[in-house]
CSV table of C-alpha atoms in Angstrom, one decimal:
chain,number,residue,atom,x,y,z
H,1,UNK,CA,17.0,-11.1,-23.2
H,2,UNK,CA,14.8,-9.2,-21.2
H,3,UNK,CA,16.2,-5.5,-19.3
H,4,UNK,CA,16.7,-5.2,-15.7
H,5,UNK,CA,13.5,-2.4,-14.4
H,6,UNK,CA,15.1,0.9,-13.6
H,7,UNK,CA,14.8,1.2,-9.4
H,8,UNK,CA,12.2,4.5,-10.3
H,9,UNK,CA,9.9,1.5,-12.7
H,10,UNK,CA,10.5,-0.9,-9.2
H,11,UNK,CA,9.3,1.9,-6.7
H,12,UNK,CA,6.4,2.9,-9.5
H,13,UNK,CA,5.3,-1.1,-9.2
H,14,UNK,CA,5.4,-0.6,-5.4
H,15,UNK,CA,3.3,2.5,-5.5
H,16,UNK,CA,0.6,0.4,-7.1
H,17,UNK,CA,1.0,-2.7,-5.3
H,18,UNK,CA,-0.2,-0.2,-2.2
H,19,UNK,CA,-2.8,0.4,-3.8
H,20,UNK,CA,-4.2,-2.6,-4.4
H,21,UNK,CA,-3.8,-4.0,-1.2
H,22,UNK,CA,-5.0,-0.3,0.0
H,23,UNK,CA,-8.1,-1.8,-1.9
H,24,UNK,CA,-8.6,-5.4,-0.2
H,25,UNK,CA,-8.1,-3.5,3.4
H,26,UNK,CA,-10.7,-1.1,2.6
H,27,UNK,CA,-13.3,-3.7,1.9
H,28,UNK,CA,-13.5,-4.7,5.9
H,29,UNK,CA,-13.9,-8.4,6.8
H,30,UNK,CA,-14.1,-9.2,3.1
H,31,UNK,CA,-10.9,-8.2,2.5
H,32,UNK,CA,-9.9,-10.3,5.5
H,33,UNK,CA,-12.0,-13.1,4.0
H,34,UNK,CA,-10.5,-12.5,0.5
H,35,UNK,CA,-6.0,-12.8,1.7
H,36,UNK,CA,-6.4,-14.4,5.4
H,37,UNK,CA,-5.3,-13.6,8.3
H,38,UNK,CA,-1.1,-14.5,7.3
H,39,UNK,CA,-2.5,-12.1,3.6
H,40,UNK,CA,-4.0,-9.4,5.7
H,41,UNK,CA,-1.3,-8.7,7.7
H,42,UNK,CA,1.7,-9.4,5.5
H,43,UNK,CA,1.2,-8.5,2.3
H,44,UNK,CA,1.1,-5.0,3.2
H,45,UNK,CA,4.3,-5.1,5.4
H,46,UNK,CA,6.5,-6.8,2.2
H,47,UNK,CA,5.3,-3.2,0.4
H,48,UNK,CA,6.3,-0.6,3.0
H,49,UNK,CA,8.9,-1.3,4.8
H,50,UNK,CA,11.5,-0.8,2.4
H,51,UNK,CA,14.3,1.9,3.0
H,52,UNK,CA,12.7,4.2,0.3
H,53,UNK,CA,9.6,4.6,1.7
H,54,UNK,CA,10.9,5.6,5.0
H,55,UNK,CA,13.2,8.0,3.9
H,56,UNK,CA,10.7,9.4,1.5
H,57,UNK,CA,12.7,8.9,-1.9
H,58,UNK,CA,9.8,6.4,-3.0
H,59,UNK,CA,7.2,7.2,-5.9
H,60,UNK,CA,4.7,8.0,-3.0
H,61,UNK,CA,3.9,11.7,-2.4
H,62,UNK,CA,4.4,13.1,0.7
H,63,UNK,CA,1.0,12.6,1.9
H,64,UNK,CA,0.7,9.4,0.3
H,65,UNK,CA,3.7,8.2,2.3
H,66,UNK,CA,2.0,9.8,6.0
H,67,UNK,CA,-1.7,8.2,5.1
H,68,UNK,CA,0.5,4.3,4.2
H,69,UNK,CA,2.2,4.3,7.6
H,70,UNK,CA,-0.3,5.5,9.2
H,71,UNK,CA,-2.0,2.6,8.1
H,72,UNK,CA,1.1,0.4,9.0
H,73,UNK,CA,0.5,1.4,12.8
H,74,UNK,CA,-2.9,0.4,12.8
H,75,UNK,CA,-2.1,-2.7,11.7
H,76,UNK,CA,1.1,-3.1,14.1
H,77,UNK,CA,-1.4,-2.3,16.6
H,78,UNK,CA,-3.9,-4.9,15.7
H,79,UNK,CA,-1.2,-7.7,15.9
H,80,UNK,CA,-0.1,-6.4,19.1
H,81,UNK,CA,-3.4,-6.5,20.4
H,82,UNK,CA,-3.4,-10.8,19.5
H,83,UNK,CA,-0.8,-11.8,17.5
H,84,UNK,CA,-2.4,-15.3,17.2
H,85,UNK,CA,-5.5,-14.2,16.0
H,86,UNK,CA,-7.5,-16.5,14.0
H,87,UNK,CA,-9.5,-15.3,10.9
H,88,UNK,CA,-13.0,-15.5,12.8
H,89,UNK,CA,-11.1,-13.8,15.8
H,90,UNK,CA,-10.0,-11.0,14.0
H,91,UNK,CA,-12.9,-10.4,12.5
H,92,UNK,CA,-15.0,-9.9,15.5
H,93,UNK,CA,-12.7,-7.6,16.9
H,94,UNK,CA,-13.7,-4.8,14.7
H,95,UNK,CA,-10.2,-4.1,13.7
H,96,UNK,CA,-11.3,-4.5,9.9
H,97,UNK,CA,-13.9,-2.0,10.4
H,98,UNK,CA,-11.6,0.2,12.4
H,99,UNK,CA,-9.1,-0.2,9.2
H,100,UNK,CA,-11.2,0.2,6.5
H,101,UNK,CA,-11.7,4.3,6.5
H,102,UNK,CA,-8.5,4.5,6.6
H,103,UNK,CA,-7.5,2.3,3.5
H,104,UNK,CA,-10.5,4.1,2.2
H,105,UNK,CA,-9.1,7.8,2.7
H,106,UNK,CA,-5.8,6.2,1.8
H,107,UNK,CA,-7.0,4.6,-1.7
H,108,UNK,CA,-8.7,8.0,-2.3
H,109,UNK,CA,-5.6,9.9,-2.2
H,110,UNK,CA,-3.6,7.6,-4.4
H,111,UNK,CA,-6.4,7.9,-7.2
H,112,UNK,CA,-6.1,11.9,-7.1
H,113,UNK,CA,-3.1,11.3,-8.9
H,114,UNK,CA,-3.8,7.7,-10.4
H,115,UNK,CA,-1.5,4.6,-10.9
H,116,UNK,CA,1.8,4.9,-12.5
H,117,UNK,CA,2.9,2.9,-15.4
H,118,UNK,CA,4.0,-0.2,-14.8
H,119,UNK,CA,6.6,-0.7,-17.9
H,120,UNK,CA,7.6,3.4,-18.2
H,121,UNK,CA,9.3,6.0,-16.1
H,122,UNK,CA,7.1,8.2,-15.3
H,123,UNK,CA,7.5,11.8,-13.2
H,124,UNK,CA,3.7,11.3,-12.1
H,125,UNK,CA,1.3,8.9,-13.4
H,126,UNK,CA,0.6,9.9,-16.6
H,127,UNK,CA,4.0,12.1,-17.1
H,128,UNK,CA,6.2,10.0,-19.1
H,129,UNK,CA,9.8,10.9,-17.9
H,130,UNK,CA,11.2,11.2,-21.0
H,131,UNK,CA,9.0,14.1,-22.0
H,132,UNK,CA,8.8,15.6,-18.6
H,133,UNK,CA,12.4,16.2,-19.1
H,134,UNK,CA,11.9,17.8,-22.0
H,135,UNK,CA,10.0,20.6,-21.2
């Protein structure tokens, strides 16, 4: 029988789920070549609009949480701009390009504190919870 993830394991999950998607929005039109359009656009979104990450109680630092929705207005703005963008649209409009830095800036920030585990509490990645506690 396998145990139910503590919600802190779930929001550590999330935190590098970001990243990774921080990582195919930094690489431009490949990225966009790599997900789609639909990928591009929504696999971001299912990450960081969850309740926790607006209020702030998520495993994302402060800043961490300002540089991600940050992000999630640009790309808002980009599917205002055409929601019905095709793949070859989008591309040419330079909103990859205009994303990218960001996810770049964004992706650097995360790895100044690195990626939480993904089968231990941790305080910070790297700080198991247990012996955090401890001290």
């Amino acid at each position: 029988m396998t145990e139910e993830p503590s919600e802190r394991l779930i929001e550590q999950r999330i935190r590098n789920r970001i990243y990774e998607i921080l990582e195919i929005l930094a690489d431009s039109d490949a990225g966009v070549d790599l997900v789609g359009i639909k990928g591009y656009f929504h696999l971001f979104e299912d990450f960081v609009h969850r309740p926790s990450i607006e209020a702030g109680t998520s495993a994302l630092s402060k800043d961490e949480r300002s540089v991600v929705l940050e992000i999630a207005e640009f790309l808002e703005a980009a599917s205002e701009t055409n929601p019905d963008f095709t793949k070859a649209e989008f591309i040419d409009s330079d909103w990859p390009g205009r994303i990218a830095p960001a996810a770049r800036n964004a992706r650097a920030l995360f790895l100044r504190r690195g990626l939480f585990s993904e089968k231990a509490e941790e305080l910070e990645p790297g700080q198991p919870a247990a012996i955090a506690a401890g001290r």
